[in-house]
Amino acid sequence: MIYPHRMKAELEGDFVLFLIGMRINKPLQVHRWLPVARAMPRMLTELYTQPELGLLHADAWFGRTIIMVQYWRSLEQLHAYARSKERQHLPAWRAFQQASDGNTAVGIWHESYQITAGSHSNVYVNMPLFGLGKASGDFMPVKNK
């Protein structure tokens, strides 16, 4: 559904905006970057099937640099997931570190931002539920002043 009016999204309480991605530096070395690319779908499946882990929503864009925007309930949950020996992330991280030692075929990066309640703004026009709207589950009309 496309929302044709000026809309906004609100998420109650604090949350985390997490940007994560990879850059394919040497496209012909598929054997180097494909295992890295395959790790994220496993993690997302785990996170979406276990919402108590804290992921609210994720969107991805693909090209030579792949970027994923994720919304998390808390920085503590994000860090707990990243460090857990029982979850998909830590083995993938260790495999990347081992495989990337001495080669630059693929790079990875991430940035985390703690957002406090009321300290953000957003606007959506002619859009389906997207971004923070997807994370919160709804858009609401922006009231004209």
mmCIF file of N, CA and C in Angstrom:
data_model
loop_
_atom_site.group_PDB
_atom_site.id
_atom_site.type_symbol
_atom_site.label_atom_id
_atom_site.label_comp_id
_atom_site.label_asym_id
_atom_site.label_seq_id
_atom_site.Cartn_x
_atom_site.Cartn_y
_atom_site.Cartn_z
ATOM 1 N N MET A 1 0.835 -1.174 0.000
ATOM 2 C CA MET A 1 0.000 0.000 0.000
ATOM 3 C C MET A 1 0.883 1.242 0.000
ATOM 4 N N ILE A 2 0.600 2.155 -0.900
ATOM 5 C CA ILE A 2 1.302 3.433 -0.968
ATOM 6 C C ILE A 2 0.516 4.464 -0.161
ATOM 7 N N TYR A 3 1.201 5.174 0.717
ATOM 8 C CA TYR A 3 0.574 6.235 1.507
ATOM 9 C C TYR A 3 0.793 7.554 0.774
ATOM 10 N N PRO A 4 -0.268 8.130 0.186
ATOM 11 C CA PRO A 4 -0.085 9.309 -0.669
ATOM 12 C C PRO A 4 0.057 10.625 0.088
ATOM 13 N N HIS A 5 -0.100 10.619 1.374
ATOM 14 C CA HIS A 5 -0.014 11.851 2.147
ATOM 15 C C HIS A 5 1.297 11.899 2.908
ATOM 16 N N ARG A 6 1.568 13.039 3.479
ATOM 17 C CA ARG A 6 2.767 13.201 4.300
ATOM 18 C C ARG A 6 2.558 12.417 5.599
ATOM 19 N N MET A 7 3.465 11.453 5.817
ATOM 20 C CA MET A 7 3.341 10.556 6.962
ATOM 21 C C MET A 7 4.617 10.605 7.791
ATOM 22 N N LYS A 8 4.500 10.086 9.017
ATOM 23 C CA LYS A 8 5.668 9.951 9.886
ATOM 24 C C LYS A 8 5.557 8.625 10.617
ATOM 25 N N ALA A 9 6.671 8.229 11.216
ATOM 26 C CA ALA A 9 6.704 7.003 12.011
ATOM 27 C C ALA A 9 7.221 7.350 13.396
ATOM 28 N N GLU A 10 6.649 6.707 14.383
ATOM 29 C CA GLU A 10 7.121 6.871 15.752
ATOM 30 C C GLU A 10 7.340 5.502 16.356
ATOM 31 N N LEU A 11 8.439 5.388 17.050
ATOM 32 C CA LEU A 11 8.759 4.161 17.754
ATOM 33 C C LEU A 11 8.892 4.534 19.217
ATOM 34 N N GLU A 12 8.105 3.914 20.051
ATOM 35 C CA GLU A 12 8.105 4.250 21.469
ATOM 36 C C GLU A 12 9.437 3.888 22.110
ATOM 37 N N GLY A 13 9.957 4.811 22.903
ATOM 38 C CA GLY A 13 11.190 4.559 23.645
ATOM 39 C C GLY A 13 12.445 4.738 22.811
ATOM 40 N N ASP A 14 13.564 4.391 23.417
ATOM 41 C CA ASP A 14 14.861 4.458 22.754
ATOM 42 C C ASP A 14 14.986 3.276 21.791
ATOM 43 N N PHE A 15 15.848 3.437 20.799
ATOM 44 C CA PHE A 15 16.141 2.335 19.877
ATOM 45 C C PHE A 15 17.512 2.567 19.265
ATOM 46 N N VAL A 16 17.970 1.612 18.473
ATOM 47 C CA VAL A 16 19.288 1.678 17.856
ATOM 48 C C VAL A 16 19.138 1.605 16.343
ATOM 49 N N LEU A 17 19.830 2.492 15.662
ATOM 50 C CA LEU A 17 19.958 2.431 14.215
ATOM 51 C C LEU A 17 21.321 1.812 13.939
ATOM 52 N N PHE A 18 21.313 0.687 13.254
ATOM 53 C CA PHE A 18 22.536 -0.074 12.994
ATOM 54 C C PHE A 18 22.717 -0.167 11.488
ATOM 55 N N LEU A 19 23.825 0.346 10.981
ATOM 56 C CA LEU A 19 24.172 0.260 9.569
ATOM 57 C C LEU A 19 25.281 -0.764 9.443
ATOM 58 N N ILE A 20 25.102 -1.697 8.535
ATOM 59 C CA ILE A 20 26.101 -2.744 8.355
ATOM 60 C C ILE A 20 26.206 -3.063 6.872
ATOM 61 N N GLY A 21 27.394 -3.407 6.438
ATOM 62 C CA GLY A 21 27.536 -3.713 5.022
ATOM 63 C C GLY A 21 28.863 -4.358 4.692
ATOM 64 N N MET A 22 28.995 -4.631 3.411
ATOM 65 C CA MET A 22 30.236 -5.181 2.887
ATOM 66 C C MET A 22 30.515 -4.535 1.538
ATOM 67 N N ARG A 23 31.778 -4.499 1.172
ATOM 68 C CA ARG A 23 32.181 -3.959 -0.129
ATOM 69 C C ARG A 23 32.996 -5.027 -0.834
ATOM 70 N N ILE A 24 32.589 -5.315 -2.044
ATOM 71 C CA ILE A 24 33.312 -6.280 -2.867
ATOM 72 C C ILE A 24 34.447 -5.522 -3.546
ATOM 73 N N ASN A 25 35.653 -5.713 -3.070
ATOM 74 C CA ASN A 25 36.817 -5.014 -3.600
ATOM 75 C C ASN A 25 37.385 -5.688 -4.845
ATOM 76 N N LYS A 26 37.246 -7.002 -4.914
ATOM 77 C CA LYS A 26 37.766 -7.769 -6.048
ATOM 78 C C LYS A 26 36.645 -8.680 -6.557
ATOM 79 N N PRO A 27 35.797 -8.159 -7.451
ATOM 80 C CA PRO A 27 34.604 -8.898 -7.886
ATOM 81 C C PRO A 27 34.881 -10.280 -8.469
ATOM 82 N N LEU A 28 36.011 -10.473 -9.101
ATOM 83 C CA LEU A 28 36.306 -11.775 -9.707
ATOM 84 C C LEU A 28 36.685 -12.836 -8.688
ATOM 85 N N GLN A 29 36.999 -12.441 -7.473
ATOM 86 C CA GLN A 29 37.348 -13.411 -6.431
ATOM 87 C C GLN A 29 36.088 -13.807 -5.646
ATOM 88 N N VAL A 30 35.152 -14.377 -6.375
ATOM 89 C CA VAL A 30 33.853 -14.751 -5.807
ATOM 90 C C VAL A 30 34.021 -15.672 -4.603
ATOM 91 N N HIS A 31 34.979 -16.567 -4.662
ATOM 92 C CA HIS A 31 35.200 -17.506 -3.556
ATOM 93 C C HIS A 31 35.595 -16.796 -2.268
ATOM 94 N N ARG A 32 36.043 -15.555 -2.363
ATOM 95 C CA ARG A 32 36.430 -14.781 -1.172
ATOM 96 C C ARG A 32 35.252 -14.009 -0.572
ATOM 97 N N TRP A 33 34.388 -13.418 -1.452
ATOM 98 C CA TRP A 33 33.324 -12.567 -0.917
ATOM 99 C C TRP A 33 31.971 -13.254 -0.792
ATOM 100 N N LEU A 34 31.726 -14.319 -1.551
ATOM 101 C CA LEU A 34 30.422 -14.988 -1.475
ATOM 102 C C LEU A 34 30.130 -15.579 -0.093
ATOM 103 N N PRO A 35 31.085 -16.221 0.574
ATOM 104 C CA PRO A 35 30.791 -16.717 1.930
ATOM 105 C C PRO A 35 30.393 -15.591 2.898
ATOM 106 N N VAL A 36 30.988 -14.418 2.731
ATOM 107 C CA VAL A 36 30.630 -13.276 3.578
ATOM 108 C C VAL A 36 29.193 -12.859 3.279
ATOM 109 N N ALA A 37 28.855 -12.768 2.002
ATOM 110 C CA ALA A 37 27.502 -12.372 1.600
ATOM 111 C C ALA A 37 26.455 -13.381 2.072
ATOM 112 N N ARG A 38 26.800 -14.645 2.105
ATOM 113 C CA ARG A 38 25.850 -15.687 2.518
ATOM 114 C C ARG A 38 25.597 -15.722 4.024
ATOM 115 N N ALA A 39 26.434 -15.091 4.804
ATOM 116 C CA ALA A 39 26.274 -15.139 6.257
ATOM 117 C C ALA A 39 25.081 -14.312 6.731
ATOM 118 N N MET A 40 24.816 -13.177 6.107
ATOM 119 C CA MET A 40 23.760 -12.292 6.589
ATOM 120 C C MET A 40 22.364 -12.917 6.501
ATOM 121 N N PRO A 41 21.981 -13.590 5.424
ATOM 122 C CA PRO A 41 20.644 -14.200 5.412
ATOM 123 C C PRO A 41 20.422 -15.190 6.555
ATOM 124 N N ARG A 42 21.449 -15.942 6.934
ATOM 125 C CA ARG A 42 21.324 -16.868 8.075
ATOM 126 C C ARG A 42 21.057 -16.097 9.367
ATOM 127 N N MET A 43 21.776 -14.988 9.534
ATOM 128 C CA MET A 43 21.579 -14.183 10.740
ATOM 129 C C MET A 43 20.178 -13.573 10.753
ATOM 130 N N LEU A 44 19.735 -13.054 9.617
ATOM 131 C CA LEU A 44 18.404 -12.437 9.562
ATOM 132 C C LEU A 44 17.302 -13.452 9.833
ATOM 133 N N THR A 45 17.442 -14.645 9.305
ATOM 134 C CA THR A 45 16.455 -15.694 9.584
ATOM 135 C C THR A 45 16.384 -15.956 11.076
ATOM 136 N N GLU A 46 17.541 -16.092 11.701
ATOM 137 C CA GLU A 46 17.587 -16.312 13.143
ATOM 138 C C GLU A 46 16.929 -15.155 13.887
ATOM 139 N N LEU A 47 17.250 -13.931 13.516
ATOM 140 C CA LEU A 47 16.736 -12.753 14.212
ATOM 141 C C LEU A 47 15.237 -12.564 14.011
ATOM 142 N N TYR A 48 14.749 -12.785 12.798
ATOM 143 C CA TYR A 48 13.312 -12.613 12.552
ATOM 144 C C TYR A 48 12.472 -13.714 13.194
ATOM 145 N N THR A 49 13.026 -14.904 13.339
ATOM 146 C CA THR A 49 12.269 -15.983 13.982
ATOM 147 C C THR A 49 12.355 -15.933 15.503
ATOM 148 N N GLN A 50 13.218 -15.062 16.029
ATOM 149 C CA GLN A 50 13.364 -14.900 17.478
ATOM 150 C C GLN A 50 13.347 -13.406 17.824
ATOM 151 N N PRO A 51 12.181 -12.768 17.749
ATOM 152 C CA PRO A 51 12.105 -11.313 17.965
ATOM 153 C C PRO A 51 12.600 -10.868 19.340
ATOM 154 N N GLU A 52 12.623 -11.758 20.299
ATOM 155 C CA GLU A 52 13.126 -11.395 21.630
ATOM 156 C C GLU A 52 14.610 -11.032 21.607
ATOM 157 N N LEU A 53 15.311 -11.357 20.512
ATOM 158 C CA LEU A 53 16.727 -10.987 20.392
ATOM 159 C C LEU A 53 16.907 -9.491 20.158
ATOM 160 N N GLY A 54 15.852 -8.806 19.682
ATOM 161 C CA GLY A 54 15.906 -7.351 19.624
ATOM 162 C C GLY A 54 15.841 -6.695 18.263
ATOM 163 N N LEU A 55 15.987 -7.443 17.170
ATOM 164 C CA LEU A 55 15.888 -6.827 15.847
ATOM 165 C C LEU A 55 14.433 -6.458 15.578
ATOM 166 N N LEU A 56 14.206 -5.207 15.176
ATOM 167 C CA LEU A 56 12.860 -4.747 14.853
ATOM 168 C C LEU A 56 12.580 -4.829 13.358
ATOM 169 N N HIS A 57 13.574 -4.461 12.541
ATOM 170 C CA HIS A 57 13.390 -4.475 11.087
ATOM 171 C C HIS A 57 14.739 -4.274 10.404
ATOM 172 N N ALA A 58 14.840 -4.756 9.154
ATOM 173 C CA ALA A 58 16.047 -4.557 8.349
ATOM 174 C C ALA A 58 15.666 -4.364 6.890
ATOM 175 N N ASP A 59 16.361 -3.472 6.207
ATOM 176 C CA ASP A 59 16.248 -3.252 4.760
ATOM 177 C C ASP A 59 17.643 -3.304 4.177
ATOM 178 N N ALA A 60 17.777 -3.826 2.947
ATOM 179 C CA ALA A 60 19.097 -3.934 2.322
ATOM 180 C C ALA A 60 19.072 -3.413 0.890
ATOM 181 N N TRP A 61 20.230 -2.914 0.452
ATOM 182 C CA TRP A 61 20.442 -2.468 -0.919
ATOM 183 C C TRP A 61 21.712 -3.129 -1.415
ATOM 184 N N PHE A 62 21.666 -3.567 -2.685
ATOM 185 C CA PHE A 62 22.748 -4.382 -3.225
ATOM 186 C C PHE A 62 23.443 -3.705 -4.393
ATOM 187 N N GLY A 63 24.732 -3.807 -4.406
ATOM 188 C CA GLY A 63 25.614 -3.314 -5.456
ATOM 189 C C GLY A 63 27.011 -3.776 -5.066
ATOM 190 N N ARG A 64 28.009 -3.095 -5.584
ATOM 191 C CA ARG A 64 29.374 -3.440 -5.183
ATOM 192 C C ARG A 64 29.546 -3.243 -3.677
ATOM 193 N N THR A 65 28.905 -2.207 -3.162
ATOM 194 C CA THR A 65 28.813 -2.026 -1.716
ATOM 195 C C THR A 65 27.394 -2.376 -1.306
ATOM 196 N N ILE A 66 27.262 -3.327 -0.422
ATOM 197 C CA ILE A 66 25.960 -3.762 0.083
ATOM 198 C C ILE A 66 25.755 -3.065 1.414
ATOM 199 N N ILE A 67 24.593 -2.470 1.591
ATOM 200 C CA ILE A 67 24.294 -1.792 2.847
ATOM 201 C C ILE A 67 22.983 -2.312 3.400
ATOM 202 N N MET A 68 22.964 -2.510 4.689
ATOM 203 C CA MET A 68 21.747 -2.913 5.373
ATOM 204 C C MET A 68 21.509 -1.931 6.513
ATOM 205 N N VAL A 69 20.273 -1.460 6.594
ATOM 206 C CA VAL A 69 19.842 -0.593 7.678
ATOM 207 C C VAL A 69 18.988 -1.445 8.607
ATOM 208 N N GLN A 70 19.380 -1.500 9.857
ATOM 209 C CA GLN A 70 18.647 -2.294 10.843
ATOM 210 C C GLN A 70 18.202 -1.404 11.994
ATOM 211 N N TYR A 71 17.038 -1.735 12.542
ATOM 212 C CA TYR A 71 16.521 -1.082 13.732
ATOM 213 C C TYR A 71 16.475 -2.123 14.839
ATOM 214 N N TRP A 72 17.086 -1.794 15.969
ATOM 215 C CA TRP A 72 17.158 -2.680 17.116
ATOM 216 C C TRP A 72 16.498 -2.002 18.308
ATOM 217 N N ARG A 73 15.942 -2.799 19.195
ATOM 218 C CA ARG A 73 15.312 -2.257 20.390
ATOM 219 C C ARG A 73 16.344 -1.620 21.316
ATOM 220 N N SER A 74 17.541 -2.235 21.456
ATOM 221 C CA SER A 74 18.546 -1.664 22.358
ATOM 222 C C SER A 74 19.952 -2.045 21.909
ATOM 223 N N LEU A 75 20.896 -1.217 22.326
ATOM 224 C CA LEU A 75 22.304 -1.492 22.058
ATOM 225 C C LEU A 75 22.748 -2.740 22.813
ATOM 226 N N GLU A 76 22.195 -2.947 24.001
ATOM 227 C CA GLU A 76 22.538 -4.141 24.786
ATOM 228 C C GLU A 76 22.146 -5.417 24.029
ATOM 229 N N GLN A 77 20.967 -5.417 23.402
ATOM 230 C CA GLN A 77 20.535 -6.601 22.650
ATOM 231 C C GLN A 77 21.400 -6.807 21.406
ATOM 232 N N LEU A 78 21.749 -5.728 20.734
ATOM 233 C CA LEU A 78 22.624 -5.827 19.566
ATOM 234 C C LEU A 78 23.969 -6.421 19.970
ATOM 235 N N HIS A 79 24.561 -5.901 21.028
ATOM 236 C CA HIS A 79 25.857 -6.411 21.483
ATOM 237 C C HIS A 79 25.757 -7.853 21.983
ATOM 238 N N ALA A 80 24.684 -8.175 22.675
ATOM 239 C CA ALA A 80 24.505 -9.550 23.163
ATOM 240 C C ALA A 80 24.425 -10.521 21.988
ATOM 241 N N TYR A 81 23.706 -10.133 20.938
ATOM 242 C CA TYR A 81 23.619 -10.992 19.754
ATOM 243 C C TYR A 81 25.001 -11.162 19.116
ATOM 244 N N ALA A 82 25.719 -10.060 18.963
ATOM 245 C CA ALA A 82 27.028 -10.107 18.301
ATOM 246 C C ALA A 82 28.021 -10.984 19.050
ATOM 247 N N ARG A 83 27.917 -11.034 20.368
ATOM 248 C CA ARG A 83 28.901 -11.757 21.190
ATOM 249 C C ARG A 83 28.492 -13.181 21.559
ATOM 250 N N SER A 84 27.270 -13.550 21.265
ATOM 251 C CA SER A 84 26.767 -14.847 21.701
ATOM 252 C C SER A 84 27.396 -16.006 20.926
ATOM 253 N N LYS A 85 27.893 -16.980 21.658
ATOM 254 C CA LYS A 85 28.469 -18.173 21.041
ATOM 255 C C LYS A 85 27.399 -19.099 20.477
ATOM 256 N N GLU A 86 26.148 -18.910 20.895
ATOM 257 C CA GLU A 86 25.047 -19.764 20.442
ATOM 258 C C GLU A 86 24.340 -19.217 19.204
ATOM 259 N N ARG A 87 24.712 -18.063 18.720
ATOM 260 C CA ARG A 87 24.036 -17.406 17.598
ATOM 261 C C ARG A 87 24.892 -17.442 16.342
ATOM 262 N N GLN A 88 24.310 -17.048 15.224
ATOM 263 C CA GLN A 88 24.965 -17.113 13.918
ATOM 264 C C GLN A 88 26.099 -16.098 13.728
ATOM 265 N N HIS A 89 26.054 -14.963 14.422
ATOM 266 C CA HIS A 89 27.017 -13.899 14.135
ATOM 267 C C HIS A 89 28.460 -14.244 14.471
ATOM 268 N N LEU A 90 28.723 -14.713 15.663
ATOM 269 C CA LEU A 90 30.105 -14.928 16.103
ATOM 270 C C LEU A 90 30.865 -15.913 15.211
ATOM 271 N N PRO A 91 30.284 -17.057 14.848
ATOM 272 C CA PRO A 91 31.010 -17.945 13.922
ATOM 273 C C PRO A 91 31.271 -17.282 12.559
ATOM 274 N N ALA A 92 30.313 -16.493 12.066
ATOM 275 C CA ALA A 92 30.503 -15.802 10.784
ATOM 276 C C ALA A 92 31.623 -14.770 10.902
ATOM 277 N N TRP A 93 31.661 -14.047 12.015
ATOM 278 C CA TRP A 93 32.705 -13.045 12.234
ATOM 279 C C TRP A 93 34.079 -13.702 12.301
ATOM 280 N N ARG A 94 34.164 -14.804 13.019
ATOM 281 C CA ARG A 94 35.458 -15.501 13.134
ATOM 282 C C ARG A 94 35.904 -16.060 11.780
ATOM 283 N N ALA A 95 34.976 -16.597 11.014
ATOM 284 C CA ALA A 95 35.302 -17.115 9.676
ATOM 285 C C ALA A 95 35.788 -15.984 8.774
ATOM 286 N N PHE A 96 35.131 -14.822 8.857
ATOM 287 C CA PHE A 96 35.579 -13.676 8.054
ATOM 288 C C PHE A 96 36.991 -13.262 8.444
ATOM 289 N N GLN A 97 37.256 -13.154 9.731
ATOM 290 C CA GLN A 97 38.592 -12.748 10.189
ATOM 291 C C GLN A 97 39.667 -13.707 9.688
ATOM 292 N N GLN A 98 39.377 -14.986 9.771
ATOM 293 C CA GLN A 98 40.351 -15.985 9.320
ATOM 294 C C GLN A 98 40.534 -15.923 7.807
ATOM 295 N N ALA A 99 39.428 -15.840 7.061
ATOM 296 C CA ALA A 99 39.497 -15.831 5.600
ATOM 297 C C ALA A 99 40.096 -14.539 5.055
ATOM 298 N N SER A 100 39.941 -13.438 5.759
ATOM 299 C CA SER A 100 40.422 -12.158 5.234
ATOM 300 C C SER A 100 41.863 -11.859 5.610
ATOM 301 N N ASP A 101 42.462 -12.691 6.428
ATOM 302 C CA ASP A 101 43.853 -12.474 6.815
ATOM 303 C C ASP A 101 44.742 -12.533 5.573
ATOM 304 N N GLY A 102 45.319 -11.403 5.219
ATOM 305 C CA GLY A 102 46.233 -11.368 4.075
ATOM 306 C C GLY A 102 45.577 -11.095 2.735
ATOM 307 N N ASN A 103 44.258 -10.896 2.693
ATOM 308 C CA ASN A 103 43.647 -10.546 1.405
ATOM 309 C C ASN A 103 42.649 -9.410 1.601
ATOM 310 N N THR A 104 42.414 -8.688 0.535
ATOM 311 C CA THR A 104 41.530 -7.517 0.587
ATOM 312 C C THR A 104 40.368 -7.639 -0.393
ATOM 313 N N ALA A 105 39.966 -8.856 -0.700
ATOM 314 C CA ALA A 105 38.905 -9.068 -1.695
ATOM 315 C C ALA A 105 37.560 -8.525 -1.256
ATOM 316 N N VAL A 106 37.322 -8.520 0.049
ATOM 317 C CA VAL A 106 36.047 -8.047 0.571
ATOM 318 C C VAL A 106 36.289 -7.291 1.872
ATOM 319 N N GLY A 107 35.530 -6.225 2.035
ATOM 320 C CA GLY A 107 35.606 -5.467 3.274
ATOM 321 C C GLY A 107 34.243 -5.444 3.939
ATOM 322 N N ILE A 108 34.226 -5.316 5.243
ATOM 323 C CA ILE A 108 32.963 -5.194 5.969
ATOM 324 C C ILE A 108 33.055 -3.988 6.891
ATOM 325 N N TRP A 109 31.898 -3.473 7.276
ATOM 326 C CA TRP A 109 31.841 -2.303 8.148
ATOM 327 C C TRP A 109 30.514 -2.283 8.884
ATOM 328 N N HIS A 110 30.467 -1.541 9.969
ATOM 329 C CA HIS A 110 29.193 -1.272 10.634
ATOM 330 C C HIS A 110 29.306 -0.008 11.473
ATOM 331 N N GLU A 111 28.160 0.597 11.710
ATOM 332 C CA GLU A 111 28.040 1.783 12.562
ATOM 333 C C GLU A 111 26.778 1.613 13.394
ATOM 334 N N SER A 112 26.846 2.000 14.669
ATOM 335 C CA SER A 112 25.698 1.904 15.575
ATOM 336 C C SER A 112 25.385 3.286 16.127
ATOM 337 N N TYR A 113 24.092 3.610 16.179
ATOM 338 C CA TYR A 113 23.657 4.894 16.711
ATOM 339 C C TYR A 113 22.525 4.661 17.701
ATOM 340 N N GLN A 114 22.726 5.096 18.923
ATOM 341 C CA GLN A 114 21.696 5.019 19.950
ATOM 342 C C GLN A 114 20.779 6.225 19.768
ATOM 343 N N ILE A 115 19.494 5.988 19.548
ATOM 344 C CA ILE A 115 18.513 7.048 19.346
ATOM 345 C C ILE A 115 17.638 7.124 20.592
ATOM 346 N N THR A 116 17.598 8.281 21.206
ATOM 347 C CA THR A 116 16.757 8.441 22.386
ATOM 348 C C THR A 116 15.366 8.904 21.964
ATOM 349 N N ALA A 117 14.387 8.543 22.750
ATOM 350 C CA ALA A 117 12.986 8.889 22.460
ATOM 351 C C ALA A 117 12.865 10.384 22.201
ATOM 352 N N GLY A 118 12.198 10.734 21.108
ATOM 353 C CA GLY A 118 11.940 12.125 20.776
ATOM 354 C C GLY A 118 13.089 12.862 20.116
ATOM 355 N N SER A 119 14.212 12.188 19.852
ATOM 356 C CA SER A 119 15.379 12.873 19.291
ATOM 357 C C SER A 119 15.581 12.602 17.805
ATOM 358 N N HIS A 120 14.536 12.192 17.113
ATOM 359 C CA HIS A 120 14.661 11.879 15.688
ATOM 360 C C HIS A 120 13.459 12.446 14.948
ATOM 361 N N SER A 121 13.626 12.564 13.638
ATOM 362 C CA SER A 121 12.500 12.988 12.802
ATOM 363 C C SER A 121 12.525 12.183 11.515
ATOM 364 N N ASN A 122 11.396 12.110 10.854
ATOM 365 C CA ASN A 122 11.293 11.385 9.602
ATOM 366 C C ASN A 122 10.059 11.859 8.857
ATOM 367 N N VAL A 123 10.061 11.689 7.551
ATOM 368 C CA VAL A 123 8.922 12.045 6.710
ATOM 369 C C VAL A 123 8.870 11.058 5.562
ATOM 370 N N TYR A 124 7.684 10.635 5.203
ATOM 371 C CA TYR A 124 7.457 9.703 4.098
ATOM 372 C C TYR A 124 6.286 10.243 3.281
ATOM 373 N N VAL A 125 6.460 10.381 1.968
ATOM 374 C CA VAL A 125 5.389 10.821 1.071
ATOM 375 C C VAL A 125 5.373 9.878 -0.124
ATOM 376 N N ASN A 126 4.205 9.372 -0.465
ATOM 377 C CA ASN A 126 4.056 8.436 -1.585
ATOM 378 C C ASN A 126 4.924 7.194 -1.407
ATOM 379 N N MET A 127 4.943 6.685 -0.191
ATOM 380 C CA MET A 127 5.779 5.532 0.148
ATOM 381 C C MET A 127 4.946 4.439 0.787
ATOM 382 N N PRO A 128 5.345 3.181 0.591
ATOM 383 C CA PRO A 128 4.788 2.104 1.418
ATOM 384 C C PRO A 128 5.468 2.171 2.781
ATOM 385 N N LEU A 129 5.022 1.333 3.711
ATOM 386 C CA LEU A 129 5.737 1.260 4.993
ATOM 387 C C LEU A 129 7.206 0.992 4.703
ATOM 388 N N PHE A 130 8.073 1.769 5.321
ATOM 389 C CA PHE A 130 9.494 1.704 5.009
ATOM 390 C C PHE A 130 10.286 2.185 6.213
ATOM 391 N N GLY A 131 11.497 1.701 6.363
ATOM 392 C CA GLY A 131 12.403 2.195 7.388
ATOM 393 C C GLY A 131 11.811 2.131 8.775
ATOM 394 N N LEU A 132 11.813 3.264 9.460
ATOM 395 C CA LEU A 132 11.295 3.325 10.821
ATOM 396 C C LEU A 132 9.815 2.974 10.851
ATOM 397 N N GLY A 133 9.097 3.279 9.765
ATOM 398 C CA GLY A 133 7.685 2.884 9.678
ATOM 399 C C GLY A 133 7.523 1.377 9.743
ATOM 400 N N LYS A 134 8.386 0.651 9.065
ATOM 401 C CA LYS A 134 8.350 -0.816 9.133
ATOM 402 C C LYS A 134 8.754 -1.303 10.516
ATOM 403 N N ALA A 135 9.757 -0.662 11.106
ATOM 404 C CA ALA A 135 10.213 -1.066 12.437
ATOM 405 C C ALA A 135 9.130 -0.835 13.483
ATOM 406 N N SER A 136 8.377 0.250 13.343
ATOM 407 C CA SER A 136 7.319 0.552 14.312
ATOM 408 C C SER A 136 6.012 -0.132 13.955
ATOM 409 N N GLY A 137 5.861 -0.517 12.689
ATOM 410 C CA GLY A 137 4.661 -1.214 12.255
ATOM 411 C C GLY A 137 3.579 -0.328 11.687
ATOM 412 N N ASP A 138 3.809 1.008 11.632
ATOM 413 C CA ASP A 138 2.752 1.880 11.126
ATOM 414 C C ASP A 138 3.282 3.274 10.830
ATOM 415 N N PHE A 139 2.589 3.939 9.913
ATOM 416 C CA PHE A 139 2.771 5.363 9.655
ATOM 417 C C PHE A 139 1.609 6.097 10.288
ATOM 418 N N MET A 140 1.783 7.366 10.551
ATOM 419 C CA MET A 140 0.684 8.217 11.004
ATOM 420 C C MET A 140 0.776 9.535 10.256
ATOM 421 N N PRO A 141 -0.358 10.163 10.000
ATOM 422 C CA PRO A 141 -0.327 11.424 9.256
ATOM 423 C C PRO A 141 0.428 12.506 10.011
ATOM 424 N N VAL A 142 1.121 13.354 9.284
ATOM 425 C CA VAL A 142 1.781 14.515 9.856
ATOM 426 C C VAL A 142 0.727 15.621 9.915
ATOM 427 N N LYS A 143 0.524 16.172 11.088
ATOM 428 C CA LYS A 143 -0.472 17.233 11.255
ATOM 429 C C LYS A 143 0.121 18.544 10.785
ATOM 430 N N ASN A 144 -0.616 19.252 9.937
ATOM 431 C CA ASN A 144 -0.174 20.572 9.475
ATOM 432 C C ASN A 144 -0.313 21.588 10.577
ATOM 433 N N LYS A 145 0.638 22.472 10.663
ATOM 434 C CA LYS A 145 0.602 23.492 11.728
ATOM 435 C C LYS A 145 -0.056 24.754 11.228
#
